mmCIF file of C-alpha atoms in Angstrom:
data_model
loop_
_atom_site.group_PDB
_atom_site.id
_atom_site.type_symbol
_atom_site.label_atom_id
_atom_site.label_comp_id
_atom_site.label_asym_id
_atom_site.label_seq_id
_atom_site.Cartn_x
_atom_site.Cartn_y
_atom_site.Cartn_z
ATOM 1 C CA MET A 1 -0.004 -0.006 0.004
ATOM 2 C CA PRO A 2 1.334 3.446 -0.890
ATOM 3 C CA ARG A 3 2.683 5.485 1.969
ATOM 4 C CA PRO A 4 0.462 8.405 3.145
ATOM 5 C CA THR A 5 1.572 11.896 2.120
ATOM 6 C CA ASN A 6 0.986 15.404 3.573
ATOM 7 C CA GLU A 7 1.620 16.940 0.204
ATOM 8 C CA VAL A 8 -1.266 19.087 -1.123
ATOM 9 C CA LEU A 9 -1.764 19.040 -4.832
ATOM 10 C CA VAL A 10 -1.694 22.645 -5.976
ATOM 11 C CA SER A 11 -1.143 22.116 -9.701
ATOM 12 C CA PRO A 12 -3.040 20.039 -12.283
ATOM 13 C CA SER A 13 -1.375 16.936 -13.771
ATOM 14 C CA PRO A 14 0.999 17.764 -16.676
ATOM 15 C CA GLY A 15 -0.907 17.484 -19.939
ATOM 16 C CA THR A 16 -4.217 18.593 -18.543
ATOM 17 C CA VAL A 17 -6.227 20.464 -21.199
ATOM 18 C CA VAL A 18 -8.146 23.267 -19.455
ATOM 19 C CA ALA A 19 -11.852 23.245 -20.305
ATOM 20 C CA PRO A 20 -14.288 24.647 -21.029
ATOM 21 C CA ILE A 21 -12.901 27.249 -23.369
ATOM 22 C CA HIS A 22 -15.492 30.061 -23.832
ATOM 23 C CA ARG A 23 -15.687 31.822 -27.197
ATOM 24 C CA TYR A 24 -17.665 35.008 -27.891
ATOM 25 C CA THR A 25 -19.252 36.715 -30.805
ATOM 26 C CA ASP A 26 -18.367 40.324 -31.668
ATOM 27 C CA GLU A 27 -21.640 41.457 -30.148
ATOM 28 C CA GLN A 28 -20.885 39.567 -26.944
ATOM 29 C CA LEU A 29 -17.354 41.024 -26.769
ATOM 30 C CA ALA A 30 -18.914 44.522 -27.156
ATOM 31 C CA LYS A 31 -21.204 43.830 -24.199
ATOM 32 C CA ILE A 32 -18.234 42.617 -22.137
ATOM 33 C CA ARG A 33 -16.377 45.830 -22.840
ATOM 34 C CA ALA A 34 -19.398 47.910 -22.045
ATOM 35 C CA LEU A 35 -19.845 46.108 -18.762
ATOM 36 C CA HIS A 36 -16.291 46.828 -17.851
ATOM 37 C CA GLU A 37 -16.793 50.496 -18.646
ATOM 38 C CA TYR A 38 -19.876 50.467 -16.383
ATOM 39 C CA ALA A 39 -17.951 48.776 -13.569
ATOM 40 C CA GLU A 40 -15.282 51.464 -13.733
ATOM 41 C CA THR A 41 -17.893 54.075 -12.923
ATOM 42 C CA LEU A 42 -18.726 52.191 -9.688
ATOM 43 C CA LEU A 43 -15.177 52.125 -8.287
ATOM 44 C CA LEU A 44 -14.191 53.785 -5.051
ATOM 45 C CA PRO A 45 -12.103 56.994 -5.248
ATOM 46 C CA PRO A 46 -8.418 56.221 -5.989
ATOM 47 C CA THR A 47 -7.605 57.633 -2.542
ATOM 48 C CA ASP A 48 -9.508 54.818 -0.810
ATOM 49 C CA SER A 49 -7.271 52.036 0.511
ATOM 50 C CA TYR A 50 -9.538 49.386 -0.985
ATOM 51 C CA TYR A 51 -9.557 50.983 -4.491
ATOM 52 C CA PRO A 52 -6.555 48.930 -5.830
ATOM 53 C CA TRP A 53 -8.351 45.716 -4.926
ATOM 54 C CA GLU A 54 -11.584 46.683 -6.589
ATOM 55 C CA LEU A 55 -9.655 47.694 -9.652
ATOM 56 C CA ARG A 56 -7.755 44.413 -9.586
ATOM 57 C CA TRP A 57 -10.965 42.427 -9.363
ATOM 58 C CA ILE A 58 -12.821 44.167 -12.226
ATOM 59 C CA ASN A 59 -9.695 43.809 -14.406
ATOM 60 C CA LYS A 60 -9.328 40.077 -13.901
ATOM 61 C CA PRO A 61 -9.801 38.463 -17.322
ATOM 62 C CA ASP A 62 -12.753 36.301 -16.102
ATOM 63 C CA THR A 63 -14.802 38.854 -14.160
ATOM 64 C CA MET A 64 -16.821 40.577 -16.896
ATOM 65 C CA THR A 65 -17.112 37.396 -18.976
ATOM 66 C CA ARG A 66 -18.551 35.457 -16.016
ATOM 67 C CA TYR A 67 -21.118 38.096 -15.196
ATOM 68 C CA SER A 68 -22.072 38.471 -18.849
ATOM 69 C CA ARG A 69 -22.656 34.772 -19.190
ATOM 70 C CA ALA A 70 -24.483 34.566 -15.821
ATOM 71 C CA SER A 71 -26.913 37.216 -17.020
ATOM 72 C CA LYS A 72 -27.443 35.334 -20.317
ATOM 73 C CA TRP A 73 -26.144 38.488 -22.096
ATOM 74 C CA ASN A 74 -28.869 40.683 -20.653
ATOM 75 C CA PHE A 75 -26.891 43.839 -20.224
ATOM 76 C CA ALA A 76 -29.195 45.403 -17.615
ATOM 77 C CA ASP A 77 -29.119 42.235 -15.515
ATOM 78 C CA ALA A 78 -25.300 42.049 -15.818
ATOM 79 C CA GLN A 79 -25.074 45.680 -14.532
ATOM 80 C CA LYS A 80 -27.275 44.821 -11.639
ATOM 81 C CA ARG A 81 -25.212 41.735 -10.746
ATOM 82 C CA ILE A 82 -21.838 43.400 -11.022
ATOM 83 C CA LYS A 83 -22.949 46.361 -8.938
ATOM 84 C CA ALA A 84 -24.266 44.037 -6.186
ATOM 85 C CA THR A 85 -21.036 42.074 -6.068
ATOM 86 C CA ILE A 86 -18.808 45.171 -6.014
ATOM 87 C CA GLU A 87 -20.841 46.452 -3.092
ATOM 88 C CA TRP A 88 -20.629 43.019 -1.307
ATOM 89 C CA ARG A 89 -16.842 42.797 -1.827
ATOM 90 C CA ARG A 90 -16.408 46.342 -0.587
ATOM 91 C CA GLU A 91 -18.028 45.342 2.712
ATOM 92 C CA PHE A 92 -16.776 41.735 2.982
ATOM 93 C CA LYS A 93 -13.285 42.332 1.452
ATOM 94 C CA PRO A 94 -12.886 38.690 0.489
ATOM 95 C CA ASP A 95 -9.483 39.288 -1.098
ATOM 96 C CA LEU A 96 -8.052 40.635 2.176
ATOM 97 C CA ILE A 97 -9.039 38.070 4.772
ATOM 98 C CA PRO A 98 -5.935 37.512 7.005
ATOM 99 C CA PRO A 99 -5.179 33.768 7.179
ATOM 100 C CA ASP A 100 -5.043 33.723 10.964
ATOM 101 C CA GLU A 101 -8.531 35.132 11.179
ATOM 102 C CA VAL A 102 -10.025 31.939 9.803
ATOM 103 C CA ARG A 103 -7.294 29.391 10.531
ATOM 104 C CA ILE A 104 -9.138 27.717 13.416
ATOM 105 C CA GLU A 105 -11.862 26.740 10.971
ATOM 106 C CA SER A 106 -9.311 24.627 9.049
ATOM 107 C CA GLU A 107 -8.001 22.613 11.966
ATOM 108 C CA THR A 108 -10.099 19.467 11.291
ATOM 109 C CA GLY A 109 -9.997 19.533 7.491
ATOM 110 C CA LYS A 110 -13.712 20.156 7.091
ATOM 111 C CA ILE A 111 -12.943 22.264 3.973
ATOM 112 C CA ILE A 112 -9.742 21.658 2.091
ATOM 113 C CA ILE A 113 -8.443 22.428 -1.370
ATOM 114 C CA ASN A 114 -6.542 19.491 -2.863
ATOM 115 C CA GLY A 115 -6.174 18.373 -6.494
ATOM 116 C CA PHE A 116 -7.814 19.128 -9.821
ATOM 117 C CA ASP A 117 -10.406 17.478 -12.055
ATOM 118 C CA ARG A 118 -9.657 16.297 -15.563
ATOM 119 C CA ASP A 119 -10.484 19.806 -16.957
ATOM 120 C CA GLY A 120 -8.051 21.578 -14.614
ATOM 121 C CA ARG A 121 -10.624 22.770 -12.098
ATOM 122 C CA PRO A 122 -9.342 23.007 -8.514
ATOM 123 C CA ILE A 123 -11.182 20.625 -6.082
ATOM 124 C CA ILE A 124 -12.651 21.817 -2.760
ATOM 125 C CA TYR A 125 -13.533 18.922 -0.442
ATOM 126 C CA MET A 126 -16.219 19.674 2.170
ATOM 127 C CA ARG A 127 -16.705 17.167 5.002
ATOM 128 C CA PRO A 128 -19.505 18.416 7.312
ATOM 129 C CA GLY A 129 -18.804 15.491 9.657
ATOM 130 C CA ARG A 130 -15.564 17.290 10.692
ATOM 131 C CA GLU A 131 -17.304 20.403 11.925
ATOM 132 C CA ASN A 132 -15.297 21.850 14.841
ATOM 133 C CA THR A 133 -16.838 25.286 15.552
ATOM 134 C CA GLU A 134 -20.154 26.857 16.412
ATOM 135 C CA THR A 135 -22.090 28.743 13.751
ATOM 136 C CA SER A 136 -20.627 32.203 13.363
ATOM 137 C CA PRO A 137 -19.687 34.764 10.605
ATOM 138 C CA ARG A 138 -16.182 33.376 10.740
ATOM 139 C CA GLN A 139 -17.428 30.111 9.176
ATOM 140 C CA LEU A 140 -18.623 31.985 6.120
ATOM 141 C CA ARG A 141 -15.450 33.981 5.933
ATOM 142 C CA HIS A 142 -13.427 30.739 6.009
ATOM 143 C CA LEU A 143 -15.572 29.382 3.148
ATOM 144 C CA VAL A 144 -14.973 32.551 1.120
ATOM 145 C CA TRP A 145 -11.310 32.454 1.916
ATOM 146 C CA CYS A 146 -11.200 28.929 0.476
ATOM 147 C CA LEU A 147 -13.116 30.033 -2.623
ATOM 148 C CA GLU A 148 -10.527 32.839 -3.164
ATOM 149 C CA ARG A 149 -7.631 30.431 -2.703
ATOM 150 C CA ALA A 150 -9.152 27.945 -5.160
ATOM 151 C CA LYS A 151 -9.374 30.829 -7.658
ATOM 152 C CA ASP A 152 -5.762 31.630 -6.991
ATOM 153 C CA LEU A 153 -4.803 28.080 -7.908
ATOM 154 C CA MET A 154 -6.790 27.924 -11.160
ATOM 155 C CA PRO A 155 -4.446 27.290 -14.137
ATOM 156 C CA PRO A 156 -4.515 29.920 -16.913
ATOM 157 C CA GLY A 157 -7.803 29.837 -18.815
ATOM 158 C CA GLN A 158 -9.731 28.070 -16.056
ATOM 159 C CA GLU A 159 -12.673 29.967 -14.509
ATOM 160 C CA SER A 160 -14.490 27.330 -12.420
ATOM 161 C CA LEU A 161 -13.936 24.839 -9.574
ATOM 162 C CA VAL A 162 -15.268 21.561 -8.287
ATOM 163 C CA ILE A 163 -16.871 21.090 -4.864
ATOM 164 C CA ILE A 164 -17.105 17.548 -3.444
ATOM 165 C CA VAL A 165 -19.351 17.276 -0.383
ATOM 166 C CA ASP A 166 -18.710 14.055 1.577
ATOM 167 C CA TYR A 167 -21.377 13.239 4.089
ATOM 168 C CA LYS A 168 -19.557 10.294 5.609
ATOM 169 C CA SER A 169 -19.785 10.539 9.409
ATOM 170 C CA THR A 170 -22.070 13.517 9.192
ATOM 171 C CA THR A 171 -24.796 13.770 11.846
ATOM 172 C CA LEU A 172 -27.731 16.031 12.424
ATOM 173 C CA ARG A 173 -25.566 17.942 14.855
ATOM 174 C CA THR A 174 -22.675 18.538 12.535
ATOM 175 C CA ASN A 175 -24.669 19.145 9.335
ATOM 176 C CA PRO A 176 -25.052 22.851 8.594
ATOM 177 C CA SER A 177 -28.465 24.353 9.181
ATOM 178 C CA ILE A 178 -30.617 25.312 6.239
ATOM 179 C CA SER A 179 -30.210 28.972 7.210
ATOM 180 C CA VAL A 180 -26.432 28.671 6.956
ATOM 181 C CA ALA A 181 -26.764 26.756 3.687
ATOM 182 C CA ARG A 182 -28.934 29.574 2.318
ATOM 183 C CA LYS A 183 -26.200 32.139 3.121
ATOM 184 C CA VAL A 184 -23.590 29.950 1.448
ATOM 185 C CA LEU A 185 -25.732 29.527 -1.655
ATOM 186 C CA HIS A 186 -26.394 33.294 -1.768
ATOM 187 C CA ILE A 187 -22.718 34.056 -1.770
ATOM 188 C CA LEU A 188 -21.887 31.384 -4.312
ATOM 189 C CA GLN A 189 -24.742 32.066 -6.671
ATOM 190 C CA GLN A 190 -24.684 35.875 -6.485
ATOM 191 C CA HIS A 191 -21.032 36.841 -5.913
ATOM 192 C CA TYR A 192 -19.090 33.924 -7.468
ATOM 193 C CA VAL A 193 -21.243 33.560 -10.514
ATOM 194 C CA GLU A 194 -20.164 30.941 -13.084
ATOM 195 C CA THR A 195 -17.485 29.800 -10.656
ATOM 196 C CA LEU A 196 -19.040 26.464 -9.683
ATOM 197 C CA GLY A 197 -18.202 23.980 -12.388
ATOM 198 C CA ARG A 198 -19.475 20.869 -10.619
ATOM 199 C CA ALA A 199 -21.048 20.075 -7.247
ATOM 200 C CA LEU A 200 -20.608 16.453 -6.390
ATOM 201 C CA VAL A 201 -22.399 14.950 -3.328
ATOM 202 C CA VAL A 202 -21.209 11.563 -2.053
ATOM 203 C CA ASN A 203 -22.128 9.278 0.882
ATOM 204 C CA LEU A 204 -25.418 11.140 1.526
ATOM 205 C CA PRO A 205 -27.461 9.101 4.065
ATOM 206 C CA MET A 206 -31.166 8.954 3.829
ATOM 207 C CA LEU A 207 -31.413 10.670 7.183
ATOM 208 C CA LEU A 208 -30.044 13.867 5.615
ATOM 209 C CA SER A 209 -31.885 13.791 2.307
ATOM 210 C CA PHE A 210 -34.409 16.226 3.828
ATOM 211 C CA PHE A 211 -31.610 18.815 3.939
ATOM 212 C CA TYR A 212 -31.406 18.985 0.135
ATOM 213 C CA LYS A 213 -35.180 19.113 -0.069
ATOM 214 C CA GLY A 214 -35.051 22.090 2.302
ATOM 215 C CA ILE A 215 -32.490 24.020 0.260
ATOM 216 C CA SER A 216 -33.805 23.020 -3.162
ATOM 217 C CA PRO A 217 -36.041 26.176 -3.464
ATOM 218 C CA PHE A 218 -32.939 28.328 -3.018
ATOM 219 C CA LEU A 219 -30.925 26.608 -5.752
ATOM 220 C CA ASP A 220 -31.056 28.488 -9.021
ATOM 221 C CA PRO A 221 -31.464 26.227 -12.127
ATOM 222 C CA VAL A 222 -27.912 26.636 -13.186
ATOM 223 C CA THR A 223 -26.551 25.445 -9.837
ATOM 224 C CA ARG A 224 -29.058 22.569 -9.630
ATOM 225 C CA ASP A 225 -27.940 21.375 -13.095
ATOM 226 C CA LYS A 226 -24.356 21.189 -11.891
ATOM 227 C CA MET A 227 -25.142 19.048 -8.917
ATOM 228 C CA ARG A 228 -24.621 15.244 -9.146
ATOM 229 C CA PHE A 229 -25.307 12.671 -6.348
ATOM 230 C CA ASN A 230 -22.905 9.731 -5.871
ATOM 231 C CA PRO A 231 -21.311 10.075 -9.307
ATOM 232 C CA ASP A 232 -18.376 7.989 -10.564
ATOM 233 C CA LEU A 233 -15.570 10.337 -9.534
ATOM 234 C CA HIS A 234 -13.075 8.476 -11.721
ATOM 235 C CA GLU A 235 -14.882 9.831 -14.780
ATOM 236 C CA LEU A 236 -14.271 13.347 -13.672
ATOM 237 C CA ILE A 237 -10.967 13.167 -11.771
ATOM 238 C CA SER A 238 -7.757 11.307 -12.722
ATOM 239 C CA PRO A 239 -6.548 8.835 -10.115
ATOM 240 C CA GLU A 240 -3.376 10.724 -9.157
ATOM 241 C CA GLN A 241 -5.465 13.845 -8.419
ATOM 242 C CA LEU A 242 -8.290 12.098 -6.510
ATOM 243 C CA ASP A 243 -8.111 11.553 -2.698
ATOM 244 C CA ALA A 244 -7.719 7.876 -1.826
ATOM 245 C CA ASP A 245 -10.766 8.207 0.442
ATOM 246 C CA PHE A 246 -12.766 8.189 -2.801
ATOM 247 C CA GLY A 247 -10.883 5.522 -4.668
ATOM 248 C CA GLY A 248 -8.062 7.705 -5.979
ATOM 249 C CA GLU A 249 -4.283 7.228 -5.762
ATOM 250 C CA HIS A 250 -3.477 10.347 -3.818
ATOM 251 C CA HIS A 251 -3.108 8.975 -0.237
ATOM 252 C CA TYR A 252 -3.409 12.314 1.460
ATOM 253 C CA GLU A 253 -3.147 12.463 5.221
ATOM 254 C CA PHE A 254 -4.477 15.712 6.594
ATOM 255 C CA GLU A 255 -2.213 17.552 9.016
ATOM 256 C CA PRO A 256 -3.504 21.011 9.837
ATOM 257 C CA ASN A 257 -0.253 23.053 10.066
ATOM 258 C CA SER A 258 1.314 21.464 6.933
ATOM 259 C CA TYR A 259 -1.865 21.893 4.952
ATOM 260 C CA TRP A 260 -2.336 25.508 5.926
ATOM 261 C CA ASP A 261 1.216 26.432 5.263
ATOM 262 C CA GLN A 262 1.228 24.862 1.817
ATOM 263 C CA ILE A 263 -1.993 26.642 0.698
ATOM 264 C CA VAL A 264 -0.897 30.020 2.074
ATOM 265 C CA ALA A 265 2.525 29.609 0.311
ATOM 266 C CA ALA A 266 1.120 28.367 -2.981
ATOM 267 C CA CYS A 267 -1.305 31.328 -3.142
ATOM 268 C CA GLY A 268 1.211 33.898 -1.992
ATOM 269 C CA ILE A 269 -0.910 35.193 0.910
ATOM 270 C CA ALA A 270 0.745 37.587 3.411
ATOM 271 C CA PRO A 271 -0.124 37.531 7.127
ATOM 272 C CA ASP A 272 -2.383 40.566 6.712
ATOM 273 C CA GLY A 273 -4.270 39.036 3.786
ATOM 274 C CA THR A 274 -2.450 40.972 1.101
ATOM 275 C CA ARG A 275 -0.108 39.260 -1.406
ATOM 276 C CA VAL A 276 3.552 38.350 -1.219
ATOM 277 C CA GLN A 277 5.320 39.350 -4.304
ATOM 278 C CA LYS A 278 7.101 36.368 -5.828
ATOM 279 C CA ILE A 279 10.648 37.291 -6.927
ATOM 280 C CA GLU A 280 12.011 35.200 -9.692
ATOM 281 C CA GLY A 281 14.791 32.882 -8.513
ATOM 282 C CA GLU A 282 13.978 33.368 -4.857
ATOM 283 C CA GLU A 283 11.785 31.581 -2.389
ATOM 284 C CA SER A 284 8.898 33.528 -0.905
ATOM 285 C CA SER A 285 9.941 35.221 2.349
ATOM 286 C CA GLY A 286 6.424 35.215 3.753
ATOM 287 C CA GLU A 287 6.663 38.912 4.347
ATOM 288 C CA LYS A 288 4.185 41.528 3.126
ATOM 289 C CA ASP A 289 4.930 42.931 -0.235
ATOM 290 C CA GLU A 290 5.265 46.700 0.029
ATOM 291 C CA THR A 291 6.064 47.345 -3.542
ATOM 292 C CA ILE A 292 3.555 48.265 -6.238
ATOM 293 C CA PRO A 293 4.349 46.694 -9.630
ATOM 294 C CA PRO A 294 4.074 48.541 -12.925
ATOM 295 C CA SER A 295 0.919 48.437 -15.073
ATOM 296 C CA THR A 296 -0.090 45.033 -16.422
ATOM 297 C CA THR A 297 -2.677 44.135 -19.018
ATOM 298 C CA PRO A 298 -4.688 40.953 -18.267
ATOM 299 C CA SER A 299 -5.865 38.889 -21.224
ATOM 300 C CA THR A 300 -8.554 36.260 -21.673
ATOM 301 C CA SER A 301 -5.990 34.324 -23.723
ATOM 302 C CA SER A 302 -3.737 32.906 -21.109
ATOM 303 C CA SER A 303 -1.914 30.249 -23.185
ATOM 304 C CA GLU A 304 1.288 32.335 -23.039
ATOM 305 C CA THR A 305 1.247 32.475 -19.270
ATOM 306 C CA ALA A 306 3.273 29.773 -17.516
ATOM 307 C CA LEU A 307 1.625 28.001 -14.622
ATOM 308 C CA GLU A 308 4.565 29.010 -12.422
ATOM 309 C CA GLU A 309 3.639 32.682 -12.929
ATOM 310 C CA LYS A 310 0.227 32.474 -11.194
ATOM 311 C CA HIS A 311 1.437 34.793 -8.400
ATOM 312 C CA GLU A 312 2.057 37.614 -10.875
ATOM 313 C CA ASP A 313 -1.637 38.576 -11.048
ATOM 314 C CA THR A 314 -1.956 38.676 -7.231
ATOM 315 C CA SER A 315 0.120 41.782 -6.481
ATOM 316 C CA ILE A 316 -1.558 45.122 -5.887
ATOM 317 C CA PRO A 317 -1.696 46.889 -9.291
ATOM 318 C CA LYS A 318 -1.126 50.638 -9.498
ATOM 319 C CA ASP A 319 -2.827 51.160 -12.864
ATOM 320 C CA VAL A 320 -4.254 48.112 -14.548
ATOM 321 C CA SER A 321 -5.637 48.517 -18.014
ATOM 322 C CA ALA A 322 -8.993 47.095 -19.058
ATOM 323 C CA PRO A 323 -8.827 43.474 -20.059
ATOM 324 C CA HIS A 324 -7.605 42.907 -23.626
ATOM 325 C CA LEU A 325 -10.326 40.686 -25.070
ATOM 326 C CA GLU A 326 -9.561 38.112 -27.725
ATOM 327 C CA GLN A 327 -10.684 34.615 -28.516
ATOM 328 C CA PRO A 328 -8.875 32.204 -26.109
ATOM 329 C CA SER A 329 -6.769 29.298 -27.307
ATOM 330 C CA PRO A 330 -6.842 25.848 -25.612
ATOM 331 C CA VAL A 331 -4.475 25.770 -22.618
ATOM 332 C CA VAL A 332 -2.422 22.664 -21.835
ATOM 333 C CA VAL A 333 -0.785 22.501 -18.430
ATOM 334 C CA SER A 334 2.954 21.884 -18.634
ATOM 335 C CA SER A 335 5.072 20.088 -16.098
#
């Protein structure tokens, strides 16, 4: 039997072809540009300390495209959605949650990021049976912190993730309440639109089937279509990327300190929640990056971006240009 490992898989397997690749008509590209122009009018004043982070978010190559698709290309609806999320992010500040603020929520491994599916989507494992804290706003902040880290780990061209909910050992006491589930669904469906690629539910006991009946009215049709119960995980995830608990070959043994340190380092997160600038040829020092890099221009075509450069987009930009929109090419993950 293979020896257990504490190594967290933070990169897809070499040769992974990122999918899906979204292509847009000229009319759709025009709407994406118009939505970006609208979002610029909503930004905080440049003197506000959170302004660089708002600018960074609206200029990410997937932001306007995701909100345009989520609105089914209804421009008024896209405007409404993007405005609501900008206001939510301004209050919640999901990109600036200090790791130590939510670390206690990670101590039992109830939510971990580990591995990628066959399309290069990061996998978030949720195990309600490992619940270790009482219901509080910090639980939601931890979940959002995990969503942000999964987005950090997405290979170039990937815009979505996979959530595997494992109900093994879950009881009525440890299962989240319907009210908490509603809050989670609201955040995921309203402020991380088009981010859920698949939601896979395994080991669901009959005792808890009522839970999904209770939250069903709050699932939008798009989310509901992405949910699968007790699927064959091997069809979706290659063996070397799938946790051995689910029949895979990755014999991961959770150790809280090792797990946390690997995720924080892989995503380049500083103690205060900002980003550590990765200096080529040097290991990350773990200290806050005080420098502001020169202007960069994100692109929806990420095939020229090496996987090792994924930290580059995480620094605080001083003046980021609007995304340069062009039809993306297929992205193959290199070793």
